[in-house]
Coordinates of N, CA and C in Angstrom, one line a residue:
M239 N 16.8 11.0 1.0 CA 15.3 11.1 0.8 C 15.1 10.4 -0.6
A240 N 14.0 9.7 -0.7 CA 13.6 9.0 -2.0 C 13.2 10.1 -3.0
Q241 N 13.5 9.8 -4.3 CA 13.1 10.7 -5.3 C 11.7 10.4 -5.9
K242 N 11.0 11.4 -6.1 CA 9.7 11.3 -6.7 C 9.8 10.8 -8.1
L243 N 8.9 9.8 -8.4 CA 8.9 9.2 -9.8 C 8.2 10.1 -10.8
A244 N 8.6 10.0 -12.0 CA 7.9 10.7 -13.1 C 6.7 9.9 -13.4
D245 N 5.7 10.5 -14.1 CA 4.4 9.9 -14.4 C 4.6 8.6 -15.2
I246 N 5.5 8.6 -16.2 CA 5.8 7.4 -17.0 C 6.3 6.3 -16.2
D247 N 7.2 6.6 -15.2 CA 7.7 5.6 -14.3 C 6.6 5.0 -13.4
I248 N 5.7 5.9 -12.9 CA 4.6 5.4 -12.1 C 3.7 4.5 -12.9
Q249 N 3.4 4.8 -14.1 CA 2.6 3.9 -14.9 C 3.2 2.5 -15.1
G250 N 4.5 2.5 -15.4 CA 5.3 1.3 -15.5 C 5.3 0.4 -14.3
R251 N 5.5 1.1 -13.1 CA 5.6 0.3 -11.9 C 4.2 -0.1 -11.5
L252 N 3.2 0.7 -11.8 CA 1.8 0.3 -11.4 C 1.4 -1.0 -12.1
A253 N 1.8 -1.1 -13.4 CA 1.5 -2.3 -14.2 C 2.0 -3.6 -13.6
K254 N 3.0 -3.4 -12.7 CA 3.7 -4.6 -12.1 C 3.2 -5.0 -10.7
V255 N 2.3 -4.2 -10.1 CA 1.8 -4.5 -8.8 C 0.3 -4.8 -8.9
S256 N 0.0 -6.0 -8.9 CA -1.4 -6.5 -9.1 C -2.3 -5.9 -8.0
G257 N -3.5 -5.4 -8.5 CA -4.6 -5.0 -7.6 C -4.5 -3.5 -7.2
W258 N -3.4 -2.8 -7.5 CA -3.2 -1.4 -7.1 C -3.7 -0.5 -8.2
A259 N -4.2 0.7 -7.7 CA -4.7 1.7 -8.7 C -4.2 3.1 -8.2
L260 N -4.0 4.0 -9.1 CA -3.6 5.3 -8.9 C -4.9 6.2 -8.6
Q261 N -4.9 6.8 -7.4 CA -6.0 7.6 -7.0 C -5.5 8.8 -6.2
N262 N -5.8 10.0 -6.8 CA -5.5 11.3 -6.1 C -4.0 11.3 -5.7
G263 N -3.1 10.9 -6.6 CA -1.7 11.0 -6.3 C -1.1 9.9 -5.4
E264 N -1.9 8.9 -5.0 CA -1.5 7.8 -4.2 C -1.8 6.5 -4.9
I265 N -1.2 5.4 -4.5 CA -1.6 4.1 -5.0 C -2.4 3.4 -3.9
T266 N -3.5 2.8 -4.3 CA -4.4 2.2 -3.3 C -4.8 0.8 -3.7
R267 N -5.1 0.0 -2.7 CA -5.7 -1.3 -2.9 C -6.6 -1.6 -1.8
T268 N -7.8 -2.1 -2.2 CA -8.8 -2.6 -1.2 C -8.9 -4.1 -1.3
V269 N -8.8 -4.8 -0.2 CA -8.9 -6.3 -0.2 C -10.1 -6.6 0.7
Q270 N -10.8 -7.7 0.4 CA -11.9 -8.2 1.2 C -11.4 -9.6 1.8
L271 N -11.5 -9.7 3.1 CA -11.1 -10.9 3.8 C -12.4 -11.6 4.3
K272 N -12.1 -12.7 5.0 CA -13.2 -13.5 5.5 C -14.1 -12.8 6.5
D273 N -13.4 -12.1 7.5 CA -14.1 -11.5 8.6 C -13.2 -10.4 9.2
F274 N -13.8 -9.8 10.2 CA -13.0 -8.7 10.9 C -11.7 -9.2 11.6
P275 N -11.7 -10.4 12.2 CA -10.4 -10.9 12.8 C -9.4 -11.1 11.7
A276 N -9.8 -11.6 10.5 CA -8.8 -11.8 9.4 C -8.3 -10.4 9.0
A277 N -9.1 -9.4 8.9 CA -8.7 -8.1 8.5 C -7.7 -7.5 9.5
L278 N -7.9 -7.7 10.8 CA -7.0 -7.3 11.8 C -5.6 -8.0 11.7
L279 N -5.7 -9.2 11.5 CA -4.4 -10.0 11.3 C -3.6 -9.5 10.2
L280 N -4.3 -9.2 9.1 CA -3.5 -8.6 7.9 C -3.0 -7.3 8.2
V281 N -3.7 -6.4 8.9 CA -3.3 -5.1 9.2 C -2.1 -5.2 10.2
C282 N -2.1 -6.1 11.1 CA -0.9 -6.3 12.0 C 0.3 -6.7 11.2
A283 N 0.1 -7.7 10.3 CA 1.3 -8.1 9.5 C 1.8 -7.0 8.7
V284 N 1.0 -6.2 8.0 CA 1.4 -5.1 7.2 C 2.1 -4.1 8.1
G285 N 1.6 -3.8 9.3 CA 2.2 -2.9 10.2 C 3.6 -3.3 10.6
H286 N 3.8 -4.6 10.9 CA 5.2 -5.0 11.2 C 6.1 -4.9 10.0
A287 N 5.6 -5.2 8.8 CA 6.5 -5.0 7.6 C 6.8 -3.6 7.4
A288 N 5.8 -2.7 7.6 CA 6.0 -1.3 7.3 C 7.0 -0.7 8.4
E289 N 6.9 -1.1 9.6 CA 7.8 -0.6 10.6 C 9.2 -1.0 10.4
A290 N 9.4 -2.2 9.8 CA 10.7 -2.7 9.6 C 11.5 -1.9 8.5
V291 N 10.7 -1.3 7.6 CA 11.3 -0.5 6.5 C 11.1 1.0 6.7
Q292 N 10.3 1.4 7.8 CA 10.0 2.7 8.1 C 9.3 3.4 6.9
H293 N 8.3 2.7 6.3 CA 7.5 3.3 5.3 C 6.1 2.8 5.5
H294 N 5.2 3.6 6.0 CA 3.9 3.3 6.5 C 2.7 3.7 5.6
P295 N 1.9 2.7 5.3 CA 0.7 3.0 4.5 C -0.4 3.6 5.4
D296 N -1.3 4.4 4.8 CA -2.6 4.7 5.4 C -3.4 3.5 5.3
I297 N -4.2 3.2 6.4 CA -5.0 2.0 6.4 C -6.4 2.3 6.9
V298 N -7.4 1.8 6.2 CA -8.8 2.0 6.6 C -9.4 0.6 6.7
I299 N -10.0 0.3 7.8 CA -10.7 -1.0 8.0 C -12.1 -0.8 8.1
K300 N -12.9 -1.5 7.2 CA -14.4 -1.5 7.3 C -14.8 -2.9 7.3
Y301 N -14.9 -3.4 8.6 CA -15.3 -4.8 8.9 C -14.3 -5.7 8.2
N302 N -14.6 -6.3 7.1 CA -13.7 -7.3 6.5 C -13.0 -6.7 5.2
K303 N -13.1 -5.4 5.0 CA -12.5 -4.8 3.9 C -11.4 -3.8 4.4
V304 N -10.2 -4.0 3.8 CA -9.1 -3.1 4.2 C -8.6 -2.4 3.0
T305 N -8.4 -1.1 3.2 CA -7.9 -0.3 2.1 C -6.5 0.3 2.5
F306 N -5.5 0.0 1.7 CA -4.2 0.5 1.9 C -3.9 1.6 0.9
S307 N -3.3 2.7 1.3 CA -2.9 3.8 0.5 C -1.5 4.2 0.7
L308 N -0.7 4.4 -0.3 CA 0.7 4.7 -0.2 C 1.1 5.9 -1.0
V309 N 1.9 6.8 -0.4 CA 2.5 7.9 -1.0 C 3.7 8.3 -0.1
T310 N 4.7 8.9 -0.7 CA 5.8 9.3 0.1 C 5.7 10.8 0.3
H311 N 5.2 11.2 1.5 CA 4.8 12.6 1.7 C 6.0 13.5 1.6
D312 N 7.2 13.1 2.2 CA 8.3 14.1 2.2 C 8.9 14.2 0.8
A313 N 8.6 13.3 -0.2 CA 9.0 13.5 -1.5 C 8.0 14.2 -2.4
G314 N 6.8 14.4 -1.8 CA 5.8 15.1 -2.5 C 5.1 14.3 -3.6
G315 N 5.1 13.0 -3.5 CA 4.5 12.1 -4.5 C 5.0 10.7 -4.3
L316 N 4.8 9.9 -5.4 CA 5.1 8.5 -5.4 C 6.6 8.2 -5.6
T317 N 7.2 7.3 -4.9 CA 8.6 6.9 -5.0 C 8.7 5.4 -5.1
E318 N 9.8 4.9 -5.4 CA 10.1 3.5 -5.5 C 9.7 2.8 -4.2
N319 N 9.8 3.5 -3.0 CA 9.5 3.0 -1.7 C 8.0 2.6 -1.7
D320 N 7.1 3.3 -2.3 CA 5.7 3.0 -2.3 C 5.4 1.7 -3.0
F321 N 6.1 1.6 -4.2 CA 5.8 0.3 -4.9 C 6.5 -0.9 -4.3
T322 N 7.6 -0.7 -3.6 CA 8.2 -1.8 -2.9 C 7.3 -2.2 -1.7
M323 N 6.7 -1.2 -1.0 CA 5.7 -1.6 0.0 C 4.5 -2.2 -0.5
A324 N 4.0 -1.8 -1.7 CA 2.8 -2.4 -2.3 C 3.1 -3.9 -2.6
E325 N 4.3 -4.2 -3.1 CA 4.7 -5.5 -3.4 C 4.7 -6.4 -2.1
K326 N 5.2 -5.8 -1.0 CA 5.3 -6.4 0.3 C 3.9 -6.7 0.8
I327 N 3.0 -5.8 0.7 CA 1.6 -6.0 1.1 C 1.0 -7.1 0.2
N328 N 1.2 -7.1 -1.1 CA 0.7 -8.2 -1.9 C 1.2 -9.6 -1.5
S329 N 2.5 -9.6 -1.0 CA 3.0 -10.9 -0.6 C 2.4 -11.4 0.7
L330 N 1.8 -10.5 1.4 CA 1.1 -10.9 2.7 C -0.3 -11.4 2.5
L331 N -0.9 -11.2 1.3 CA -2.3 -11.5 1.1 C -2.4 -13.0 0.9

């Protein structure tokens, strides 16, 4: 199981993932795309990437806006896996 990161480590990692913010113990990012089909394509790409590493974000779609939230539930907080997945999502944008 992944180890929960200390607050200082979270702040350091957060500074390295563009567009992500700490909210309620999770890291989140909202992106705006051209339209609904573009939002769906992004969600599908993220879904495939998440499935490959077995680390799944919570995803909310509101027409052309997609919000991703990451936390490692079984570790009780943020882990390196969350930041790795955030980097992967950023690479798909």
